[in-house]
Short mmCIF file of C-alpha atoms in Angstrom, two decimals:
data_model
loop_
_atom_site.label_atom_id
_atom_site.label_comp_id
_atom_site.label_asym_id
_atom_site.label_seq_id
_atom_site.Cartn_x
_atom_site.Cartn_y
_atom_site.Cartn_z
CA MET Y 1 -32.38 41.01 9.88
CA SER Y 2 -30.92 44.16 7.68
CA GLY Y 3 -27.90 44.21 10.16
CA PHE Y 4 -26.95 41.15 9.60
CA ARG Y 5 -27.33 41.66 5.40
CA SER Y 6 -25.36 44.79 6.06
CA LEU Y 7 -22.34 42.94 8.13
CA SER Y 8 -22.29 40.18 5.50
CA SER Y 9 -21.77 42.26 3.01
CA GLY Y 10 -19.04 44.01 4.88
CA LEU Y 11 -17.21 40.87 5.54
CA ARG Y 12 -17.36 39.87 1.79
CA ALA Y 13 -16.10 43.50 0.98
CA LEU Y 14 -12.66 42.52 2.95
CA GLN Y 15 -12.17 39.44 1.49
CA PRO Y 16 -9.34 39.26 -0.51
CA ALA Y 17 -9.77 37.58 -3.72
CA ALA Y 18 -8.13 34.98 -3.38
CA PHE Y 19 -11.41 33.36 -1.71
CA GLY Y 20 -12.48 33.58 -5.28
CA ALA Y 21 -16.62 33.15 -5.68
CA ASP Y 22 -19.43 31.13 -4.86
CA PRO Y 23 -21.58 29.35 -7.39
CA SER Y 24 -24.09 31.03 -8.65
CA GLY Y 25 -27.23 30.80 -10.79
CA GLU Y 26 -27.44 28.43 -13.11
CA ARG Y 27 -23.90 26.98 -11.96
CA LEU Y 28 -25.67 26.55 -8.69
CA THR Y 29 -28.60 24.84 -10.10
CA ARG Y 30 -26.03 22.41 -12.56
CA ILE Y 31 -24.15 21.90 -8.97
CA ARG Y 32 -27.88 21.20 -6.83
CA ARG Y 33 -29.09 19.06 -9.94
CA SER Y 34 -25.72 16.58 -9.69
CA PRO Y 35 -26.04 12.83 -8.85
CA HIS Y 36 -23.00 13.25 -6.05
CA PHE Y 37 -24.83 16.39 -4.17
CA LYS Y 38 -26.91 15.09 -1.27
CA ASP Y 39 -27.92 17.56 1.45
CA GLY Y 40 -26.53 20.72 0.57
CA VAL Y 41 -23.00 19.15 -0.63
CA PHE Y 42 -20.58 16.85 -2.78
CA GLN Y 43 -20.29 13.36 -1.25
CA ASN Y 44 -16.93 11.36 -1.32
CA PRO Y 45 -17.43 7.59 -3.13
CA GLY Y 46 -16.52 4.98 -0.55
CA GLY Y 47 -18.77 7.48 2.14
CA THR Y 48 -17.72 10.51 4.55
CA ALA Y 49 -14.63 10.92 4.59
CA ARG Y 50 -12.93 13.04 7.69
CA THR Y 51 -11.85 16.54 6.11
CA ARG Y 52 -10.34 18.09 9.28
CA PRO Y 53 -7.81 16.25 11.54
CA SER Y 54 -8.71 13.40 14.02
CA GLY Y 55 -7.77 12.85 17.24
CA SER Y 56 -6.86 15.31 20.67
CA THR Y 57 -4.40 19.21 19.43
CA VAL Y 58 -2.23 17.22 22.80
CA ASP Y 59 -1.82 14.54 20.31
CA PHE Y 60 -1.22 16.50 17.41
CA ALA Y 61 1.28 18.49 19.52
CA LYS Y 62 3.23 16.30 20.16
CA VAL Y 63 4.17 14.92 15.99
CA PHE Y 64 4.15 18.23 15.73
CA PHE Y 65 6.26 19.56 17.79
CA ASP Y 66 8.88 17.00 18.29
CA LYS Y 67 12.20 17.82 18.68
CA ASP Y 68 13.88 15.36 16.70
CA GLU Y 69 12.09 14.69 13.55
CA ARG Y 70 10.68 18.42 12.70
CA PRO Y 71 14.93 19.29 10.99
CA ARG Y 72 13.60 15.75 9.22
CA ARG Y 73 10.27 18.38 7.07
CA ALA Y 74 13.03 19.99 5.67
CA PRO Y 75 15.90 20.22 2.87
CA LYS Y 76 19.00 20.59 4.63
CA GLY Y 77 20.01 21.16 1.33
CA THR Y 78 18.94 22.98 -1.87
CA VAL Y 79 16.72 20.94 -3.63
CA PRO Y 80 18.01 20.49 -7.18
CA VAL Y 81 15.79 21.89 -9.65
CA TYR Y 82 16.34 20.75 -12.94
CA PRO Y 83 17.82 23.40 -15.36
CA THR Y 84 15.01 23.80 -17.86
CA THR Y 85 15.27 25.03 -21.13
CA LEU Y 86 13.65 26.49 -24.06
CA ALA Y 87 14.50 23.66 -26.53
CA ASP Y 88 14.06 20.05 -22.74
CA ILE Y 89 10.06 21.30 -24.75
CA ALA Y 90 10.56 23.00 -27.78
CA ARG Y 91 10.92 19.22 -29.14
CA PRO Y 92 8.75 17.05 -29.50
CA PRO Y 93 8.93 13.41 -27.66
CA ALA Y 94 10.07 11.06 -29.44
CA THR Y 95 7.07 8.56 -28.35
CA GLY Y 96 4.55 11.21 -29.11
CA LEU Y 97 4.79 11.06 -24.24
CA ARG Y 98 6.27 13.34 -22.39
CA LEU Y 99 5.67 14.76 -18.87
CA THR Y 100 7.48 17.42 -17.15
CA TRP Y 101 6.81 17.44 -13.10
CA MET Y 102 7.24 21.59 -12.32
CA GLY Y 103 6.97 20.29 -8.18
CA HIS Y 104 3.95 19.48 -5.94
CA SER Y 105 1.40 18.98 -8.40
CA SER Y 106 2.15 20.66 -11.56
CA VAL Y 107 2.76 18.85 -14.21
CA LEU Y 108 2.56 19.48 -18.23
CA ALA Y 109 2.11 16.75 -20.08
CA GLU Y 110 3.12 16.67 -23.30
CA ILE Y 111 0.55 13.92 -25.29
CA ASP Y 112 -0.14 13.03 -29.13
CA GLY Y 113 0.97 16.64 -30.15
CA LYS Y 114 -1.13 18.34 -27.47
CA ARG Y 115 -0.29 19.79 -24.06
CA VAL Y 116 -1.96 19.97 -21.30
CA LEU Y 117 -0.70 21.23 -17.82
CA PHE Y 118 -2.25 20.19 -14.81
CA ASP Y 119 -2.63 22.33 -11.14
CA PRO Y 120 -0.83 24.98 -12.18
CA VAL Y 121 0.69 26.86 -9.47
CA TRP Y 122 3.67 28.84 -9.71
CA GLY Y 123 2.62 31.52 -7.34
CA GLU Y 124 5.97 31.80 -3.52
CA ARG Y 125 2.93 30.50 -1.02
CA CYS Y 126 0.35 28.13 -1.65
CA SER Y 127 -2.28 30.76 0.69
CA PRO Y 128 -4.30 33.20 -0.11
CA PHE Y 129 -1.97 35.86 0.87
CA SER Y 130 1.82 36.43 0.31
CA PHE Y 131 3.13 37.64 3.19
CA VAL Y 132 1.94 34.36 5.18
CA GLY Y 133 1.38 30.29 4.45
CA PRO Y 134 3.59 27.73 3.97
CA LYS Y 135 6.65 28.73 1.15
CA ARG Y 136 8.00 26.87 -1.65
CA LEU Y 137 11.19 24.23 -1.21
CA HIS Y 138 12.47 25.36 -4.24
CA PRO Y 139 12.30 27.92 -7.36
CA VAL Y 140 9.68 27.05 -10.33
CA PRO Y 141 11.72 25.03 -13.09
CA LEU Y 142 11.10 27.77 -15.48
CA PRO Y 143 9.18 30.58 -15.89
CA LEU Y 144 5.57 30.31 -16.77
CA ALA Y 145 5.18 31.63 -19.93
CA ALA Y 146 8.19 30.15 -20.85
CA LEU Y 147 6.11 27.13 -21.40
CA GLY Y 148 5.06 28.25 -25.04
CA PRO Y 149 0.86 27.74 -25.36
CA VAL Y 150 -0.78 25.88 -23.44
CA ASP Y 151 -4.98 24.00 -25.12
CA VAL Y 152 -5.75 23.13 -22.09
CA VAL Y 153 -5.48 23.32 -17.62
CA VAL Y 154 -6.92 20.88 -16.31
CA ILE Y 155 -7.87 21.31 -12.15
CA SER Y 156 -7.91 18.77 -9.15
CA HIS Y 157 -9.94 20.73 -6.84
CA ASP Y 158 -9.81 24.05 -5.37
CA HIS Y 159 -7.81 24.53 -2.88
CA TYR Y 160 -4.46 26.73 -2.62
CA ASP Y 161 -2.29 23.97 -3.94
CA HIS Y 162 -3.44 23.68 -6.22
CA LEU Y 163 -5.88 26.72 -7.57
CA ASP Y 164 -2.88 29.79 -7.83
CA LEU Y 165 -4.31 32.77 -8.23
CA PRO Y 166 -1.45 34.75 -9.54
CA THR Y 167 -0.87 31.98 -12.16
CA ILE Y 168 -5.11 31.27 -13.00
CA LYS Y 169 -4.20 35.16 -14.07
CA ALA Y 170 -1.55 34.56 -16.23
CA LEU Y 171 -3.71 32.08 -18.11
CA ALA Y 172 -6.50 33.98 -18.08
CA GLY Y 173 -4.28 36.23 -20.94
CA THR Y 174 -3.74 33.49 -22.45
CA ASP Y 175 -5.73 31.02 -25.34
CA THR Y 176 -6.42 28.20 -23.27
CA LEU Y 177 -9.20 26.20 -22.54
CA PHE Y 178 -9.33 24.75 -18.96
CA ALA Y 179 -11.45 21.73 -17.86
CA VAL Y 180 -12.68 22.50 -14.79
CA PRO Y 181 -14.41 19.93 -11.62
CA LEU Y 182 -18.67 21.34 -11.46
CA GLY Y 183 -18.50 24.33 -9.53
CA VAL Y 184 -14.82 26.04 -10.21
CA GLY Y 185 -15.57 27.77 -12.80
CA ALA Y 186 -16.45 30.45 -10.47
CA HIS Y 187 -13.46 31.04 -9.14
CA LEU Y 188 -11.65 31.64 -12.69
CA GLU Y 189 -14.80 33.49 -14.11
CA HIS Y 190 -14.13 35.64 -10.72
CA TRP Y 191 -10.24 36.01 -11.54
CA GLY Y 192 -11.24 37.82 -15.59
CA VAL Y 193 -11.25 34.02 -17.74
CA SER Y 194 -14.09 34.01 -20.26
CA ALA Y 195 -16.97 31.55 -19.60
CA ASP Y 196 -16.56 30.28 -23.32
CA ARG Y 197 -12.55 28.81 -22.35
CA LEU Y 198 -14.34 26.65 -19.36
CA ARG Y 199 -15.48 23.40 -19.74
CA GLU Y 200 -16.40 23.03 -15.96
CA LEU Y 201 -17.26 19.00 -15.94
CA ASP Y 202 -19.26 16.46 -12.66
CA TRP Y 203 -17.85 13.42 -12.03
CA HIS Y 204 -18.27 11.29 -15.26
CA GLU Y 205 -18.30 13.62 -18.05
CA ALA Y 206 -15.63 14.29 -20.20
CA THR Y 207 -14.80 16.65 -23.44
CA GLU Y 208 -12.98 16.78 -25.92
CA VAL Y 209 -10.21 19.59 -26.40
CA GLY Y 210 -8.16 19.22 -29.77
CA GLY Y 211 -8.39 15.00 -30.89
CA LEU Y 212 -8.01 14.58 -26.36
CA THR Y 213 -10.84 13.42 -24.62
CA LEU Y 214 -10.56 15.01 -20.52
CA THR Y 215 -12.60 12.91 -18.12
CA ALA Y 216 -13.48 13.18 -14.88
CA THR Y 217 -13.31 11.05 -12.76
CA PRO Y 218 -13.95 9.94 -8.88
CA ALA Y 219 -11.50 11.16 -6.40
CA ARG Y 220 -11.76 11.06 -2.16
CA HIS Y 221 -11.67 14.40 -1.59
CA PHE Y 222 -13.17 18.08 0.00
CA CYS Y 223 -12.77 22.42 -1.39
CA GLY Y 224 -12.89 24.73 0.19
CA ARG Y 225 -10.81 28.81 0.01
CA GLY Y 226 -12.48 30.83 2.43
CA LEU Y 227 -13.75 31.34 5.57
CA ARG Y 228 -16.07 28.01 5.10
CA ASN Y 229 -16.12 25.58 3.65
CA THR Y 230 -19.72 24.91 1.77
CA GLN Y 231 -18.41 21.89 -0.50
CA HIS Y 232 -19.56 23.42 -3.18
CA THR Y 233 -17.26 22.88 -5.96
CA LEU Y 234 -16.36 19.28 -7.18
CA TRP Y 235 -12.84 17.63 -6.32
CA ALA Y 236 -11.41 15.27 -9.27
CA SER Y 237 -8.87 13.50 -10.41
CA TRP Y 238 -8.64 13.31 -14.24
CA SER Y 239 -8.18 10.88 -17.22
CA VAL Y 240 -7.11 12.38 -20.62
CA ALA Y 241 -6.87 10.49 -23.37
CA GLY Y 242 -5.14 11.30 -27.31
CA ALA Y 243 -4.71 9.96 -29.67
CA GLU Y 244 -1.59 7.11 -29.30
CA HIS Y 245 -1.24 7.62 -25.32
CA HIS Y 246 -3.49 8.04 -21.34
CA ILE Y 247 -2.42 8.97 -18.82
CA PHE Y 248 -4.03 9.81 -16.12
CA HIS Y 249 -3.35 13.22 -12.87
CA SER Y 250 -5.20 11.52 -9.23
CA GLY Y 251 -5.35 15.30 -8.01
CA ASP Y 252 -5.49 14.70 -4.20
CA THR Y 253 -8.14 11.92 -3.11
CA GLY Y 254 -7.56 9.10 -0.03
CA TYR Y 255 -7.61 5.98 -1.45
CA PHE Y 256 -10.95 3.19 -2.45
CA ASP Y 257 -12.27 1.43 -4.29
CA GLY Y 258 -12.72 3.45 -7.64
CA PHE Y 259 -9.25 3.64 -8.12
CA ALA Y 260 -9.85 0.12 -9.89
CA ASP Y 261 -13.70 0.73 -10.95
CA ILE Y 262 -11.98 4.17 -13.60
CA GLY Y 263 -9.08 1.38 -15.24
CA ALA Y 264 -11.56 -0.84 -15.79
CA GLU Y 265 -13.81 1.82 -17.79
CA HIS Y 266 -10.28 4.56 -18.76
CA GLY Y 267 -6.75 2.88 -18.67
CA PRO Y 268 -4.41 1.82 -18.82
CA PHE Y 269 -2.49 3.77 -18.42
CA ASP Y 270 0.65 4.85 -20.44
CA ALA Y 271 1.91 7.07 -17.07
CA THR Y 272 -0.29 7.88 -13.87
CA MET Y 273 0.33 11.18 -11.88
CA ILE Y 274 -0.01 9.55 -8.18
CA GLN Y 275 -0.46 11.75 -4.70
CA ILE Y 276 1.78 10.05 -1.85
CA GLY Y 277 3.05 13.28 -0.18
CA ALA Y 278 1.16 15.30 3.15
CA TYR Y 279 -0.16 12.79 4.32
CA SER Y 280 -0.92 11.88 8.27
CA ASP Y 281 -3.08 9.45 10.32
CA PHE Y 282 -4.90 12.21 11.81
CA TRP Y 283 -5.92 12.84 8.46
CA PRO Y 284 -5.86 9.19 6.57
CA ASP Y 285 -9.18 10.07 4.58
CA ILE Y 286 -8.24 12.32 2.36
CA HIS Y 287 -4.61 11.87 1.69
CA MET Y 288 -2.23 8.55 0.24
CA THR Y 289 1.20 7.32 2.15
CA PRO Y 290 2.89 6.17 -1.18
CA GLU Y 291 1.20 2.23 -0.25
CA GLU Y 292 -1.91 3.46 -0.74
CA GLY Y 293 -0.60 5.03 -3.71
CA MET Y 294 1.38 2.28 -5.53
CA ARG Y 295 -2.65 0.20 -4.93
CA ALA Y 296 -4.14 3.26 -6.98
CA HIS Y 297 -1.54 3.18 -9.30
CA LEU Y 298 -1.97 -1.17 -9.83
CA ASP Y 299 -5.80 -0.58 -8.93
CA LEU Y 300 -5.85 1.41 -12.40
CA GLN Y 301 -3.35 -0.36 -14.27
CA GLY Y 302 -6.40 -4.44 -14.09
CA GLY Y 303 -4.32 -5.38 -11.20
CA ARG Y 304 -0.80 -6.16 -12.91
CA PRO Y 305 2.85 -3.45 -13.44
CA HIS Y 306 1.82 -1.82 -16.13
CA GLY Y 307 3.22 1.36 -17.35
CA VAL Y 308 4.83 4.09 -15.56
CA MET Y 309 4.24 5.61 -12.48
CA MET Y 310 5.31 9.71 -11.55
CA PRO Y 311 4.66 10.73 -7.97
CA ILE Y 312 3.75 14.17 -7.50
CA HIS Y 313 2.35 15.93 -4.07
CA TRP Y 314 5.54 16.45 -2.58
CA ALA Y 315 8.94 17.87 -2.31
CA THR Y 316 7.51 21.77 -2.87
CA PHE Y 317 5.26 22.77 -0.26
CA ASN Y 318 5.40 21.48 3.37
CA LEU Y 319 2.35 20.30 4.58
CA ALA Y 320 2.08 17.47 6.85
CA THR Y 321 4.94 16.30 9.40
CA HIS Y 322 5.80 13.00 7.81
CA PRO Y 323 10.12 13.48 7.21
CA TRP Y 324 10.32 15.95 3.56
CA ALA Y 325 12.07 12.85 1.37
CA GLU Y 326 9.53 10.04 2.96
CA PRO Y 327 7.27 9.25 -0.14
CA GLY Y 328 9.81 9.73 -2.30
CA GLU Y 329 11.96 6.75 -0.34
CA GLY Y 330 7.71 5.31 -0.53
CA THR Y 331 7.39 4.94 -3.45
CA VAL Y 332 10.79 3.41 -4.12
CA ALA Y 333 9.87 0.93 -1.99
CA ALA Y 334 6.61 0.58 -2.92
CA ALA Y 335 7.64 0.53 -6.92
CA ARG Y 336 10.55 -2.66 -5.97
CA ALA Y 337 7.56 -4.74 -3.86
CA THR Y 338 5.21 -4.71 -6.46
CA GLY Y 339 7.45 -4.89 -9.78
CA SER Y 340 5.83 -2.14 -10.49
CA ARG Y 341 7.61 1.11 -13.40
CA ILE Y 342 7.77 4.31 -11.21
CA ALA Y 343 9.24 8.10 -12.23
CA VAL Y 344 11.39 9.48 -9.57
CA PRO Y 345 12.34 13.15 -11.89
CA ARG Y 346 13.86 16.20 -10.45
CA PRO Y 347 11.41 19.32 -10.57
CA GLY Y 348 11.95 20.30 -13.88
CA GLU Y 349 13.40 17.13 -15.76
CA PRO Y 350 11.52 15.59 -18.70
CA PHE Y 351 11.15 12.75 -19.61
CA GLU Y 352 9.69 10.24 -22.11
CA PRO Y 353 7.19 7.49 -19.26
CA THR Y 354 7.36 4.85 -22.60
CA ALA Y 355 10.78 4.92 -23.37
CA GLU Y 356 13.38 2.39 -22.41
CA THR Y 357 14.18 4.63 -18.80
CA VAL Y 358 12.91 7.04 -17.10
CA PRO Y 359 14.64 8.80 -13.65
CA SER Y 360 14.74 6.76 -10.83
CA ASP Y 361 18.30 8.85 -9.13
CA PRO Y 362 17.09 9.24 -5.58
CA TRP Y 363 18.46 12.60 -6.21
CA TRP Y 364 16.12 13.80 -2.23
CA ARG Y 365 19.31 12.19 -0.49
CA ALA Y 366 22.18 14.53 -1.05
CA VAL Y 367 19.83 17.50 0.08
CA ALA Y 368 17.68 15.57 2.93
CA GLN Y 369 19.04 14.73 7.06
CA ALA Y 370 19.38 10.91 6.60
CA PRO Y 371 17.02 9.16 8.95
CA ALA Y 372 18.60 6.94 11.93
CA GLY Y 373 19.64 3.71 10.25
CA GLY Y 374 20.73 5.69 7.39
CA TRP Y 375 18.85 4.79 3.29
CA PRO Y 376 17.88 1.68 3.17
CA ASP Y 377 19.45 -1.20 1.22
CA ALA Y 378 17.91 -0.68 -2.80
CA ASP Y 379 16.79 -4.27 -2.75
CA THR Y 380 15.33 -4.30 1.27
CA PRO Y 381 11.79 -2.56 0.27
CA THR Y 382 9.93 -1.37 3.57
CA GLU Y 383 7.35 -3.33 5.24
CA ALA Y 384 4.34 -0.99 4.38
CA ALA Y 385 5.16 -1.29 0.85
CA THR Y 386 6.15 -5.32 1.53
CA LYS Y 387 2.43 -5.37 3.44
CA THR Y 388 1.32 -3.25 -0.50
CA ALA Y 389 2.82 -6.06 -2.62
CA SER Y 390 0.86 -8.95 -0.57
CA ASP Y 391 -2.15 -7.48 -0.30
CA SER Y 392 -1.64 -6.35 -4.03
CA ALA Y 393 -0.78 -10.67 -4.82
CA ALA Y 394 -3.80 -11.39 -3.10
CA GLU Y 395 -6.64 -8.76 -4.97
CA ALA Y 396 -5.25 -10.38 -7.77
CA GLY Y 397 -5.38 -13.55 -7.06
CA ALA Y 398 -8.88 -12.66 -6.20
CA ASP Y 399 -9.81 -11.27 -9.40
CA SER Y 400 -7.93 -15.01 -11.01
CA ALA Y 401 -9.89 -17.07 -9.42
CA VAL Y 402 -13.83 -14.90 -9.97
CA GLN Y 403 -12.47 -13.78 -13.64
CA GLY Y 404 -12.48 -18.20 -14.01
CA LYS Y 405 -15.10 -18.13 -12.48
CA SER Y 406 5.89 26.15 5.95
CA ALA Y 407 6.23 28.79 7.27
CA GLU Y 408 8.50 31.75 6.14
CA GLY Y 409 10.93 29.23 4.04
CA THR Y 410 11.56 27.22 6.82
CA GLY Y 411 10.03 23.74 5.72
CA GLU Y 412 7.75 24.18 9.10
CA PRO Y 413 3.60 22.69 8.04
CA GLU Y 414 1.43 25.12 9.18
CA THR Y 415 -1.01 23.82 11.74
CA VAL Y 416 -4.13 23.48 9.19
CA SER Y 417 -5.53 20.00 7.60
CA ALA Y 418 -3.84 19.94 4.34
CA GLY Y 419 -5.18 20.84 0.47
#
């Protein structure tokens, strides 16, 4: 037995810092007390979710190596990053609410006089190593130091494309607070964030930061950074409520009926930031398609179009085999089919969700390989989006009845389960 302990200690010593740390002590005790922790792991809402690619390796290889589809997985030109300036984000939002999508799931939200930074990833790769792993398809719109003071950093879960070691270490030297799901604080403390700056929450728990109420809400996903996936850190979506505005960030999640419950308790929202990228039939339980993302948005808004939905988790890293532009196109189609309002800013483009206009130009078409039949007509929703509309209408009718009664920058995805 002593030999096994020595080997284990040696392997731990070789682990890169980016692997983080496992929860221990009082943090682990708290995890074990959680009503969402059972049989040694955190449990997903809606039952067990498949967290690794399903189907045969042969089937996956056929999709991955398809010579006709592979070129469409990356932009064919330079992604038009908005030339964000210090003046853009130094000027207070006229409406009291402004969002700036920095790419992937990173969003700076300025809400009722406070600044919230969701899932900040400023690193070049979402990987524990600097020389391998999915690489950015566009640069960060603005240096991290240029953002200025941030009141709270919100983390959805501990996967590399949401919790980035270089970014956290840079923020550790500031005064910002961190709101994280239960267990994730172990990583941050390991990287130099003091315990008194952590607000570590289980689902349905809330914390107050400068007049904002931040609530960790359920999501359907998984966790893990190292060679093991212990399911000892929680994943979450987030509701943020200020004096005048409410916003929602989905983190990573598969679709589940709990969005309606979140909306009933915390909504409706002025803006939702919804994950609609890196989906696949090989892992349908843990990421949403654009149609599912729109359905989640409507659930969060009580079943009726309200507020603005901004698609996130796309265009920056290639983590699946779908075409690079497909998440954007799918979101536009789903919005038209349901009569919902969306914002599709370029990375770095600030906008105010409650203003009269929001970014709506399909900017990705200029740098993406067009599908075989060309880009769809503006007034022709996809079949899947039409199904979303009919499903939403049917559910709304039922509710009414009840109430009446890549590797080296090539854009090629890694052959690992998407995070």
